[in-house]
Coordinates of C-alpha atoms in Angstrom, one line a residue:
Chain Q
M1 CA -16.9 1.2 -46.6
G2 CA -13.5 0.1 -46.1
L3 CA -12.5 -3.4 -44.9
N4 CA -12.2 -4.1 -41.2
G5 CA -8.5 -4.8 -40.6
K6 CA -9.0 -7.5 -37.8
D7 CA -11.3 -9.5 -40.1
L8 CA -8.3 -10.0 -42.3
I9 CA -6.4 -11.8 -39.7
V10 CA -7.1 -15.6 -39.9
D11 CA -5.1 -18.2 -38.1
G12 CA -2.5 -15.5 -37.0
W13 CA -1.9 -14.3 -40.6
F14 CA -2.9 -10.8 -42.0
H15 CA -4.2 -11.3 -45.6
E16 CA -4.4 -8.1 -47.6
R17 CA -7.1 -8.9 -49.9
G18 CA -8.7 -5.8 -51.7
V19 CA -10.9 -4.9 -54.7
L20 CA -8.2 -3.3 -56.4
W21 CA -6.1 -6.5 -56.7
P22 CA -8.5 -9.3 -56.9
G23 CA -7.2 -12.8 -56.7
Q24 CA -4.0 -12.1 -55.0
A25 CA -3.0 -11.2 -51.6
M26 CA 0.2 -10.2 -49.5
S27 CA 0.1 -11.9 -46.2
L28 CA 2.3 -11.2 -43.1
K29 CA 2.5 -13.1 -39.8
V30 CA 1.0 -11.4 -37.0
T31 CA 2.7 -11.7 -33.6
K32 CA 0.6 -9.1 -31.8
V33 CA -2.2 -6.7 -32.6
L34 CA -1.2 -3.4 -31.1
D35 CA -4.3 -1.3 -31.7
H36 CA -7.4 -1.3 -33.6
F37 CA -10.0 1.4 -33.9
Q38 CA -12.2 3.6 -36.0
S39 CA -11.4 7.0 -36.8
D40 CA -13.9 9.5 -38.2
F41 CA -12.8 8.4 -41.6
Q42 CA -11.4 4.8 -41.6
D43 CA -10.5 1.6 -39.9
I44 CA -7.2 1.8 -38.2
L45 CA -5.3 -1.4 -37.4
V46 CA -1.6 -1.6 -36.1
F47 CA 0.1 -4.9 -35.6
E48 CA 3.5 -6.3 -34.9
S49 CA 4.7 -8.5 -37.6
E50 CA 6.9 -11.5 -37.4
S51 CA 9.2 -10.3 -40.3
H52 CA 8.4 -6.6 -41.2
G53 CA 8.3 -4.8 -37.7
T54 CA 5.2 -2.6 -37.0
V55 CA 2.7 -2.3 -39.5
L56 CA 0.0 0.2 -40.1
V57 CA -3.2 -0.8 -42.0
L58 CA -6.0 1.5 -43.1
D59 CA -9.3 0.1 -44.2
G60 CA -7.8 -3.3 -44.6
V61 CA -4.8 -2.0 -46.7
I62 CA -1.1 -2.1 -45.6
Q63 CA 0.3 1.5 -45.5
V64 CA 3.4 1.1 -43.8
S65 CA 5.8 -1.7 -42.6
E66 CA 8.7 -0.6 -40.6
R67 CA 11.0 -2.9 -42.7
D68 CA 10.4 -1.4 -46.2
E69 CA 8.7 2.0 -45.6
F70 CA 12.0 3.8 -46.3
S71 CA 11.7 2.9 -50.1
Y72 CA 8.4 4.8 -50.4
Q73 CA 9.1 7.9 -48.3
E74 CA 12.5 8.4 -49.9
M75 CA 11.4 8.1 -53.4
I76 CA 8.2 10.0 -53.3
A77 CA 10.0 12.8 -51.4
H78 CA 13.4 13.1 -52.9
I79 CA 12.3 12.6 -56.4
P80 CA 10.6 15.9 -56.4
L81 CA 12.7 17.7 -54.1
F82 CA 16.0 16.9 -55.7
A83 CA 14.4 17.8 -59.2
H84 CA 13.7 21.2 -58.0
P85 CA 16.7 23.5 -57.9
N86 CA 15.7 25.5 -54.8
P87 CA 12.4 24.3 -53.0
K88 CA 11.5 26.5 -50.2
K89 CA 8.1 25.8 -49.2
V90 CA 6.7 22.1 -49.4
L91 CA 3.1 20.8 -48.9
V92 CA 2.5 17.2 -47.9
I93 CA -1.2 16.1 -48.4
G94 CA -2.0 12.9 -46.6
G95 CA 1.2 11.2 -45.1
G96 CA -0.1 11.4 -41.7
D97 CA 2.4 8.8 -40.4
G98 CA 5.1 11.3 -40.7
G99 CA 7.5 9.4 -42.9
V100 CA 7.5 11.9 -45.8
L101 CA 8.0 14.8 -43.4
R102 CA 11.0 12.9 -42.0
E103 CA 12.5 12.8 -45.6
V104 CA 11.5 16.4 -46.6
A105 CA 13.1 17.7 -43.6
R106 CA 16.5 16.4 -44.8
H107 CA 16.6 19.4 -47.1
V108 CA 18.1 22.2 -45.2
G109 CA 17.1 24.8 -47.9
V110 CA 13.4 24.1 -47.2
E111 CA 11.9 26.9 -45.1
E112 CA 8.3 25.7 -44.5
I113 CA 6.9 22.4 -44.4
V114 CA 3.0 22.0 -44.3
E115 CA 1.4 18.9 -43.4
C116 CA -2.4 18.5 -44.5
E117 CA -4.0 15.4 -43.2
I118 CA -7.9 14.8 -43.0
D119 CA -7.6 12.0 -40.4
E120 CA -5.9 12.9 -37.1
G121 CA -6.3 9.4 -36.2
V122 CA -3.4 8.4 -38.5
I123 CA -1.3 10.9 -36.8
I124 CA -2.0 9.6 -33.3
A125 CA -1.4 6.0 -34.2
S126 CA 1.7 6.8 -36.0
K127 CA 3.0 9.0 -32.9
K128 CA 2.3 6.1 -30.6
Y129 CA 3.6 3.0 -32.7
L130 CA 5.8 4.3 -35.5
P131 CA 8.1 6.7 -33.7
T132 CA 10.8 6.3 -36.5
L133 CA 8.3 7.8 -38.9
A134 CA 6.4 10.1 -36.5
K135 CA 9.7 11.9 -35.8
G136 CA 9.1 13.8 -38.9
Y137 CA 6.7 16.0 -36.9
D138 CA 9.6 17.0 -34.5
D139 CA 11.2 19.4 -37.2
P140 CA 10.3 22.9 -36.3
R141 CA 9.5 23.9 -40.0
V142 CA 6.5 21.6 -39.8
T143 CA 3.0 23.0 -39.3
V144 CA 0.0 20.6 -39.4
Q145 CA -3.4 21.2 -40.8
I146 CA -6.3 18.8 -40.0
M147 CA -8.4 19.3 -42.9
D148 CA -9.4 18.2 -46.4
G149 CA -6.6 18.6 -48.7
A150 CA -8.7 20.1 -51.5
K151 CA -10.0 22.8 -49.1
F152 CA -6.6 23.7 -48.1
L153 CA -5.4 24.1 -51.7
A154 CA -8.2 26.4 -52.5
D155 CA -7.2 28.7 -49.7
N156 CA -3.4 28.6 -50.6
Q157 CA -2.8 29.4 -54.1
D158 CA 0.6 30.1 -55.8
S159 CA 2.2 29.0 -52.6
F160 CA 4.3 25.9 -53.0
D161 CA 7.5 24.7 -54.7
V162 CA 6.7 21.2 -54.2
I163 CA 3.5 19.3 -53.4
I164 CA 3.6 15.8 -52.3
T165 CA 0.3 13.6 -52.1
D166 CA 1.0 10.6 -50.0
S167 CA -2.6 9.0 -50.1
S168 CA -4.2 5.7 -49.7
D169 CA -5.8 3.9 -52.5
P170 CA -8.7 5.5 -54.7
V171 CA -11.2 3.7 -52.7
G172 CA -12.9 5.5 -49.6
P173 CA -11.7 8.9 -48.4
A174 CA -8.7 9.1 -50.8
S175 CA -10.7 8.5 -54.1
V176 CA -11.1 12.1 -54.9
L177 CA -7.3 12.5 -54.8
F178 CA -6.9 10.5 -58.1
E179 CA -9.3 12.7 -60.1
T180 CA -8.4 15.6 -62.5
P181 CA -10.1 18.3 -60.4
F182 CA -7.7 17.6 -57.4
Y183 CA -4.7 17.9 -59.8
N184 CA -6.1 21.3 -61.1
S185 CA -6.3 22.5 -57.6
M186 CA -2.7 21.4 -56.9
Y187 CA -1.5 23.2 -60.1
K188 CA -3.1 26.5 -58.8
S189 CA -1.4 26.2 -55.6
L190 CA 2.1 25.7 -57.3
R191 CA 4.5 28.4 -57.7
E192 CA 6.1 28.7 -61.1
G193 CA 8.5 26.0 -61.6
G194 CA 6.8 23.9 -59.0
I195 CA 6.5 20.1 -59.0
V196 CA 3.8 17.8 -57.8
C197 CA 4.5 14.2 -56.9
T198 CA 1.7 11.9 -56.0
Q199 CA 1.2 8.1 -55.0
G200 CA 0.6 6.8 -58.4
E201 CA -0.6 3.1 -57.8
C202 CA 0.9 0.0 -59.3
M203 CA 2.0 -0.4 -62.9
W204 CA 1.5 -4.1 -62.8
L205 CA -2.1 -3.6 -61.7
H206 CA -3.7 -0.1 -62.4
L207 CA -2.6 1.1 -65.7
D208 CA -6.3 1.6 -66.5
L209 CA -6.4 4.2 -63.7
I210 CA -3.0 5.6 -64.3
K211 CA -3.0 6.3 -68.0
P212 CA -6.3 8.3 -68.2
L213 CA -5.5 10.5 -65.2
M214 CA -2.0 11.3 -66.7
D215 CA -3.5 11.9 -70.2
S216 CA -6.1 14.3 -68.4
I217 CA -3.6 16.5 -66.4
R218 CA -1.3 16.8 -69.4
Q219 CA -3.8 19.5 -70.5
T220 CA -2.8 21.5 -67.6
Y221 CA 0.8 20.7 -66.5
S222 CA 4.0 21.3 -68.4
S223 CA 5.2 17.8 -68.0
V224 CA 3.7 14.7 -66.7
E225 CA 5.8 11.7 -65.9
Y226 CA 5.8 8.4 -64.2
A227 CA 8.4 6.8 -61.9
Y228 CA 8.2 3.8 -59.6
T229 CA 9.9 2.1 -56.6
T230 CA 10.1 -1.5 -55.3
L231 CA 8.1 -2.0 -52.2
P232 CA 7.6 -5.7 -51.0
T233 CA 4.5 -5.1 -48.8
Y234 CA 2.4 -3.1 -51.4
P235 CA 0.4 -5.0 -53.8
S236 CA 2.5 -6.6 -56.6
G237 CA 5.6 -5.4 -54.7
Q238 CA 5.8 -1.9 -56.4
I239 CA 4.4 1.6 -56.2
G240 CA 4.6 4.5 -58.8
F241 CA 4.6 8.2 -58.7
I242 CA 3.0 10.8 -61.0
L243 CA 5.5 13.7 -61.4
A244 CA 3.8 16.9 -62.8
T245 CA 5.3 20.3 -63.2
K246 CA 4.3 23.9 -63.7
G247 CA 6.8 25.4 -66.2
R248 CA 9.3 22.7 -66.0
T249 CA 10.2 20.2 -68.8
T250 CA 11.0 17.1 -66.7
C251 CA 11.8 15.8 -63.3
K252 CA 13.9 12.8 -64.5
V253 CA 17.1 14.5 -64.0
P254 CA 18.1 15.6 -60.5
E255 CA 18.9 19.5 -60.2
R256 CA 20.7 18.9 -56.9
K257 CA 22.3 16.0 -55.1
P258 CA 22.2 15.0 -51.4
D259 CA 25.5 15.9 -49.7
E260 CA 27.8 13.0 -48.5
T261 CA 26.2 13.0 -44.9
I262 CA 22.7 12.7 -46.2
Q263 CA 23.4 10.2 -48.8
Q264 CA 24.9 8.0 -46.1
E265 CA 21.7 8.3 -44.1
L266 CA 19.6 7.3 -47.1
K267 CA 18.7 3.6 -47.7
Y268 CA 17.0 3.8 -51.2
Y269 CA 17.4 7.1 -53.0
T270 CA 20.6 7.7 -55.0
P271 CA 20.8 10.4 -57.8
Q272 CA 21.4 7.4 -60.3
L273 CA 18.2 5.7 -59.0
H274 CA 16.4 8.9 -59.4
Q275 CA 17.1 8.7 -63.0
A276 CA 16.5 4.8 -63.3
A277 CA 13.0 5.1 -61.6
F278 CA 11.7 6.7 -64.8
V279 CA 12.8 4.0 -67.1
L280 CA 9.7 1.9 -67.4
P281 CA 9.1 -1.6 -68.6
A282 CA 8.0 -1.9 -72.3
F283 CA 4.4 -2.8 -71.5
C284 CA 4.2 0.3 -69.0
Q285 CA 5.9 2.6 -71.3
R286 CA 3.8 1.9 -74.1
A287 CA 0.6 2.1 -72.0
I288 CA 1.5 5.4 -70.5
Y289 CA 3.3 7.2 -73.4
G290 CA 2.1 5.2 -76.3
T291 CA 5.4 4.7 -77.5
L292 CA 8.8 3.1 -76.5
Chain B
M1 CA 12.3 -32.2 -48.8
G2 CA 10.3 -29.5 -50.4
L3 CA 6.8 -28.7 -49.6
N4 CA 3.9 -30.5 -51.0
G5 CA 2.2 -27.9 -53.1
K6 CA -1.5 -28.9 -52.6
D7 CA -1.0 -28.6 -48.6
L8 CA -0.4 -24.9 -49.4
I9 CA -4.0 -24.5 -50.8
V10 CA -6.5 -23.6 -48.1
D11 CA -9.9 -22.3 -48.5
G12 CA -9.3 -21.9 -52.3
W13 CA -6.2 -19.8 -51.9
F14 CA -2.6 -20.9 -52.5
H15 CA -0.4 -19.6 -49.9
E16 CA 3.4 -19.5 -50.8
R17 CA 5.0 -19.9 -47.4
G18 CA 8.7 -20.8 -47.4
V19 CA 11.7 -21.0 -45.2
L20 CA 13.7 -18.4 -47.4
W21 CA 10.9 -15.8 -46.6
P22 CA 9.7 -16.4 -43.1
G23 CA 6.6 -14.3 -42.0
Q24 CA 5.4 -13.4 -45.4
A25 CA 3.6 -15.1 -48.1
M26 CA 2.1 -14.3 -51.6
S27 CA -1.2 -15.8 -52.1
L28 CA -3.1 -16.5 -55.3
K29 CA -6.8 -17.5 -55.5
V30 CA -7.0 -21.0 -57.1
T31 CA -9.8 -21.7 -59.6
K32 CA -8.7 -25.1 -60.4
V33 CA -5.9 -27.6 -59.9
L34 CA -4.7 -28.9 -63.2
D35 CA -2.2 -31.4 -61.9
H36 CA -0.1 -32.5 -59.0
F37 CA 2.6 -35.0 -59.1
Q38 CA 5.8 -36.1 -57.7
S39 CA 8.7 -36.2 -60.2
D40 CA 12.0 -38.1 -59.5
F41 CA 13.2 -34.6 -57.9
Q42 CA 10.4 -32.5 -56.8
D43 CA 6.8 -31.8 -56.1
I44 CA 5.1 -30.4 -59.2
L45 CA 1.8 -28.6 -58.9
V46 CA 0.1 -26.6 -61.7
F47 CA -3.1 -24.6 -61.0
E48 CA -5.3 -22.2 -62.8
S49 CA -5.6 -18.8 -60.8
E50 CA -8.4 -16.3 -60.8
S51 CA -5.8 -13.4 -61.5
H52 CA -2.7 -14.7 -63.0
G53 CA -3.5 -17.4 -65.4
T54 CA -1.8 -20.8 -65.2
V55 CA 0.7 -21.2 -62.4
L56 CA 3.6 -23.6 -62.2
V57 CA 4.6 -24.5 -58.6
L58 CA 7.8 -26.7 -57.7
D59 CA 8.2 -27.9 -54.0
G60 CA 5.5 -25.2 -52.9
V61 CA 7.3 -22.3 -54.7
I62 CA 5.7 -20.4 -57.6
Q63 CA 8.1 -20.6 -60.6
V64 CA 6.0 -19.2 -63.2
S65 CA 2.6 -17.3 -63.7
E66 CA 1.3 -16.7 -67.1
R67 CA 0.5 -13.0 -66.3
D68 CA 4.1 -11.9 -65.2
E69 CA 6.5 -14.7 -66.4
F70 CA 7.7 -12.3 -69.4
S71 CA 9.6 -10.1 -67.0
Y72 CA 11.7 -12.8 -65.7
Q73 CA 12.3 -14.6 -69.1
E74 CA 13.1 -11.5 -71.1
M75 CA 15.3 -9.9 -68.5
I76 CA 17.5 -13.1 -67.6
A77 CA 17.8 -13.8 -71.4
H78 CA 18.3 -10.6 -73.0
I79 CA 20.6 -8.8 -70.6
P80 CA 23.4 -11.4 -71.1
L81 CA 22.6 -11.8 -74.9
F82 CA 22.5 -8.2 -75.7
A83 CA 25.6 -7.5 -73.6
H84 CA 27.5 -9.8 -75.8
P85 CA 28.4 -8.6 -79.3
N86 CA 27.8 -11.8 -81.2
P87 CA 26.6 -14.8 -79.2
K88 CA 26.6 -18.3 -81.2
K89 CA 26.2 -20.9 -78.6
V90 CA 24.0 -20.5 -75.7
L91 CA 23.4 -22.8 -72.8
V92 CA 20.4 -22.9 -70.5
I93 CA 20.6 -24.7 -67.3
G94 CA 17.4 -25.4 -65.6
G95 CA 14.5 -23.4 -67.3
G96 CA 12.5 -26.6 -68.0
D97 CA 9.5 -24.6 -68.6
G98 CA 11.0 -23.2 -71.9
G99 CA 10.3 -19.5 -71.5
V100 CA 14.1 -18.8 -71.5
L101 CA 14.4 -20.8 -74.7
R102 CA 11.7 -18.7 -76.2
E103 CA 13.6 -15.5 -75.5
V104 CA 16.9 -16.8 -76.7
A105 CA 15.6 -18.0 -79.8
R106 CA 14.5 -14.4 -80.8
H107 CA 18.2 -13.8 -81.5
V108 CA 18.8 -14.8 -85.0
G109 CA 22.6 -14.9 -84.7
V110 CA 22.6 -17.7 -82.2
E111 CA 23.4 -21.0 -84.0
E112 CA 23.0 -23.4 -81.1
I113 CA 20.9 -23.4 -78.0
V114 CA 21.4 -26.3 -75.4
E115 CA 18.8 -26.9 -72.6
C116 CA 20.1 -28.9 -69.6
E117 CA 17.3 -29.6 -67.3
I118 CA 17.7 -32.3 -64.5
D119 CA 14.1 -32.8 -64.2
E120 CA 11.9 -34.0 -67.1
G121 CA 8.8 -33.7 -65.1
V122 CA 9.1 -29.8 -65.5
I123 CA 9.3 -30.1 -69.3
I124 CA 6.3 -32.5 -69.5
A125 CA 4.3 -30.1 -67.2
S126 CA 5.2 -27.2 -69.1
K127 CA 4.3 -28.8 -72.5
K128 CA 1.0 -29.7 -71.3
Y129 CA 0.0 -26.7 -69.4
L130 CA 2.1 -23.8 -70.3
P131 CA 2.2 -23.7 -74.1
T132 CA 3.2 -20.1 -74.4
L133 CA 6.3 -21.0 -72.5
A134 CA 7.0 -24.5 -73.8
K135 CA 7.0 -23.2 -77.4
G136 CA 10.6 -22.3 -76.8
Y137 CA 11.3 -26.2 -77.4
D138 CA 10.0 -25.7 -80.9
D139 CA 13.0 -23.7 -82.4
P140 CA 15.3 -26.2 -84.4
R141 CA 18.4 -24.7 -82.8
V142 CA 17.4 -26.2 -79.5
T143 CA 18.7 -29.5 -78.1
V144 CA 17.7 -30.9 -74.8
Q145 CA 19.9 -32.9 -72.3
I146 CA 18.1 -34.3 -69.3
M147 CA 20.8 -34.4 -66.8
D148 CA 22.6 -32.6 -64.0
G149 CA 24.0 -29.1 -65.0
A150 CA 27.3 -29.6 -63.3
K151 CA 27.9 -32.9 -65.0
F152 CA 27.3 -31.4 -68.5
L153 CA 29.5 -28.4 -67.8
A154 CA 32.5 -30.7 -66.8
D155 CA 32.0 -32.5 -70.2
N156 CA 31.6 -29.1 -72.3
Q157 CA 34.6 -26.7 -71.6
D158 CA 35.2 -23.7 -73.7
S159 CA 32.1 -24.0 -75.5
F160 CA 29.5 -21.4 -74.8
D161 CA 29.2 -17.6 -75.4
V162 CA 26.3 -17.2 -72.9
I163 CA 25.2 -19.6 -70.1
I164 CA 21.9 -18.8 -68.4
T165 CA 21.0 -20.6 -65.1
D166 CA 17.3 -20.5 -64.7
S167 CA 17.0 -22.3 -61.3
S168 CA 14.7 -22.6 -58.5
D169 CA 15.8 -21.4 -54.9
P170 CA 18.8 -22.8 -53.1
V171 CA 16.8 -25.4 -51.2
G172 CA 16.5 -28.8 -52.6
P173 CA 17.8 -29.8 -55.9
A174 CA 18.9 -26.3 -57.0
S175 CA 21.1 -25.6 -53.8
V176 CA 24.4 -26.7 -55.5
L177 CA 23.7 -24.0 -58.2
F178 CA 24.3 -21.2 -55.6
E179 CA 27.6 -22.5 -54.7
T180 CA 31.1 -21.3 -55.9
P181 CA 32.2 -24.7 -57.5
F182 CA 29.3 -24.5 -59.8
Y183 CA 30.4 -21.0 -61.0
N184 CA 34.0 -22.2 -61.4
S185 CA 32.4 -24.9 -63.7
M186 CA 30.4 -22.5 -65.7
Y187 CA 33.6 -20.3 -66.0
K188 CA 35.4 -23.2 -67.8
S189 CA 32.6 -23.8 -70.0
L190 CA 32.5 -20.2 -71.2
R191 CA 34.4 -19.2 -74.5
E192 CA 36.5 -16.0 -74.0
G193 CA 34.3 -12.9 -73.9
G194 CA 31.5 -15.1 -72.6
I195 CA 28.8 -14.2 -70.1
V196 CA 27.1 -16.1 -67.2
C197 CA 23.6 -14.9 -66.1
T198 CA 21.9 -16.8 -63.2
Q199 CA 18.8 -16.3 -61.0
G200 CA 20.1 -14.3 -58.2
E201 CA 17.4 -14.3 -55.6
C202 CA 15.8 -11.1 -54.1
M203 CA 17.9 -8.0 -52.8
W204 CA 15.0 -7.4 -50.3
L205 CA 15.5 -10.9 -48.8
H206 CA 18.7 -12.6 -49.6
L207 CA 21.5 -10.3 -49.4
D208 CA 23.2 -12.6 -47.2
L209 CA 23.3 -15.3 -49.7
I210 CA 24.0 -12.9 -52.7
K211 CA 26.8 -11.0 -51.4
P212 CA 29.3 -13.7 -50.1
L213 CA 28.6 -15.6 -53.5
M214 CA 29.5 -12.4 -55.5
D215 CA 32.4 -12.0 -53.6
S216 CA 33.6 -15.5 -53.9
I217 CA 33.2 -15.7 -57.6
R218 CA 35.0 -12.3 -58.3
Q219 CA 38.2 -14.3 -57.7
T220 CA 37.6 -16.1 -60.8
Y221 CA 35.3 -13.9 -63.1
S222 CA 36.7 -10.8 -64.8
S223 CA 33.3 -8.8 -63.8
V224 CA 30.6 -9.7 -61.4
E225 CA 27.3 -7.5 -61.3
Y226 CA 23.9 -7.6 -60.1
A227 CA 20.7 -6.5 -61.8
Y228 CA 17.2 -7.1 -60.9
T229 CA 13.6 -7.0 -62.4
T230 CA 10.0 -6.4 -61.0
L231 CA 8.0 -9.7 -60.6
P232 CA 4.8 -9.6 -58.5
T233 CA 4.5 -13.3 -58.1
Y234 CA 7.9 -13.9 -56.7
P235 CA 8.7 -13.2 -52.9
S236 CA 8.7 -9.5 -52.2
G237 CA 7.9 -8.8 -55.9
Q238 CA 11.4 -8.8 -57.4
I239 CA 14.2 -11.2 -58.7
G240 CA 17.8 -10.4 -59.2
F241 CA 20.4 -11.6 -61.6
I242 CA 24.2 -12.3 -61.3
L243 CA 26.0 -11.4 -64.4
A244 CA 29.5 -12.5 -64.6
T245 CA 32.1 -12.4 -67.5
K246 CA 35.1 -14.0 -68.8
G247 CA 37.3 -11.4 -70.3
R248 CA 34.6 -8.7 -70.2
T249 CA 34.5 -5.7 -68.1
T250 CA 30.9 -5.2 -67.8
C251 CA 27.3 -6.3 -68.8
K252 CA 25.6 -3.0 -67.8
V253 CA 25.7 -1.5 -71.5
P254 CA 24.0 -3.4 -74.3
E255 CA 26.5 -4.1 -77.1
R256 CA 23.5 -4.8 -79.5
K257 CA 19.8 -3.7 -79.5
P258 CA 16.7 -5.6 -80.6
D259 CA 15.6 -4.6 -84.0
E260 CA 12.1 -2.9 -84.3
T261 CA 10.1 -6.0 -85.0
I262 CA 11.6 -7.9 -82.0
Q263 CA 11.2 -4.8 -79.7
Q264 CA 7.4 -4.7 -80.6
E265 CA 7.3 -8.3 -79.3
L266 CA 9.0 -7.7 -76.1
K267 CA 6.8 -6.8 -73.1
Y268 CA 9.4 -5.8 -70.6
Y269 CA 13.2 -5.5 -72.0
T270 CA 14.3 -2.3 -73.6
P271 CA 18.0 -1.1 -74.0
Q272 CA 17.3 1.7 -71.5
L273 CA 15.8 -0.7 -69.0
H274 CA 18.9 -3.0 -69.6
Q275 CA 21.0 -0.2 -68.0
A276 CA 18.5 0.8 -65.3
A277 CA 18.2 -2.7 -64.1
F278 CA 21.8 -2.4 -62.8
V279 CA 21.2 0.8 -60.8
L280 CA 20.5 -0.5 -57.3
P281 CA 18.7 0.9 -54.4
A282 CA 21.3 2.5 -51.7
F283 CA 21.0 -0.5 -49.2
C284 CA 21.5 -3.0 -51.9
Q285 CA 24.5 -1.2 -53.6
R286 CA 26.2 -0.7 -50.3
A287 CA 25.8 -4.5 -49.3
I288 CA 26.9 -5.8 -52.6
Y289 CA 29.7 -3.4 -53.6
G290 CA 30.6 -2.0 -50.2
T291 CA 30.2 1.6 -51.5
L292 CA 27.7 3.8 -53.5

């Protein structure tokens, strides 16, 4: 079972202590608890912080803060989308807050965006408390499936140009999303030339999870690469992405660029940063690729 | 006055709460306080953490953890040193723990390394509790000056190929190191073609400090650029560096590369990462350079 978010608030500070990052914690000063309830799947806490705006917490783990969420949403969406020359159909698994949808919708060439979220509670909380993320649902190309991502994939083979898995950590409902069978299912749901981009945990904490998963899925995918972005409210301040392709040699180089209007709206992604995000520190490069 | 480090340990956790990052805090679980004393300049705390090895804290702010210190030391040293084709004489201001010296000493072409630290207490603490950093003092090319960096600069003009300022935050004894007069003094102490690299705070927190300082020193230096590295135990998980040159157009491209033996010893720096470290997120690029 996940942690009860409210139990982590002590003396007015939320302390993010978790089994995946023992001995360390990010803390945020809470000015007001906005909501706290149990959905069918997890513990959902929303609070107003002194420094980082509204914060969404699932099973005791920070998912979104208004102050830095753009780094995550922009990078997990625009790296695979700009690495694809012509994405038409995009699937988002997880990401119930709507932030990834908001970024996908910036791509005018995309014709269909399917959101598959297992927990409607997250969508409800985001629409109520995080309107700058939930506005992603307003785009007319978006359809929503409240269901298990693996089940949806099984029913939709050879269908998507880009699949983005915006999941919580591999504890609780999301743990299956970090396993090889789920990646095999995503592969079958990709069209030729398609790209998968998943939340890939933190290089400073979780190389023992990241490396075996990447090694395993290399047997299926044409290319498997790791990129990362900086994100102060995630454990150790960074989060990575696993980029895997069907019939494509790399995602490191953008095939397209944001036009000037869209680039002006973006706060994190640039085409130069797209490429830099794949340049890993020596310890991480060695662990993942076995060589410098 | 700086904070008393021991006051920040509550229920066995050290909480890094500071005026420069209100509303947020990094916390580490303490297994044992190794030492706590007041030097002539600041409050010095050394503790053993559950997850990050030995941790050095000055005036309540984490300076070094054994687990991630290599990211900081390697990047603040090797970016300016590899950007210089032939550095012979190197000055380190601050950096009393010795970690930067350790990295500078990897460059066989360097003939003289001067360490100028105002607070001998830091050196004493590091030699006692952080031997893997303090071993930097063992190199025969190192000489130590216990004195104010500004004073040392005034007495040593036109002397150094690279000056590295490894300082604490601009509160307390180090605040003068974030001001234009100090940068003017460093400029005068550089030889032609020389490079300054300073601890440049965090792009997620301190653009209001970083931008005016960089704008101001552009009037003196030939080039002024910003790079960053990831560092989980620093506020928001990142730290930046200001790179400024005397008669050189950029530090973005390495002029030399580590040979194979040295590269194998490095845990963070690679020549590719050297260049990637200057590729900034859009919000930071806009703030610092005014354009994308």
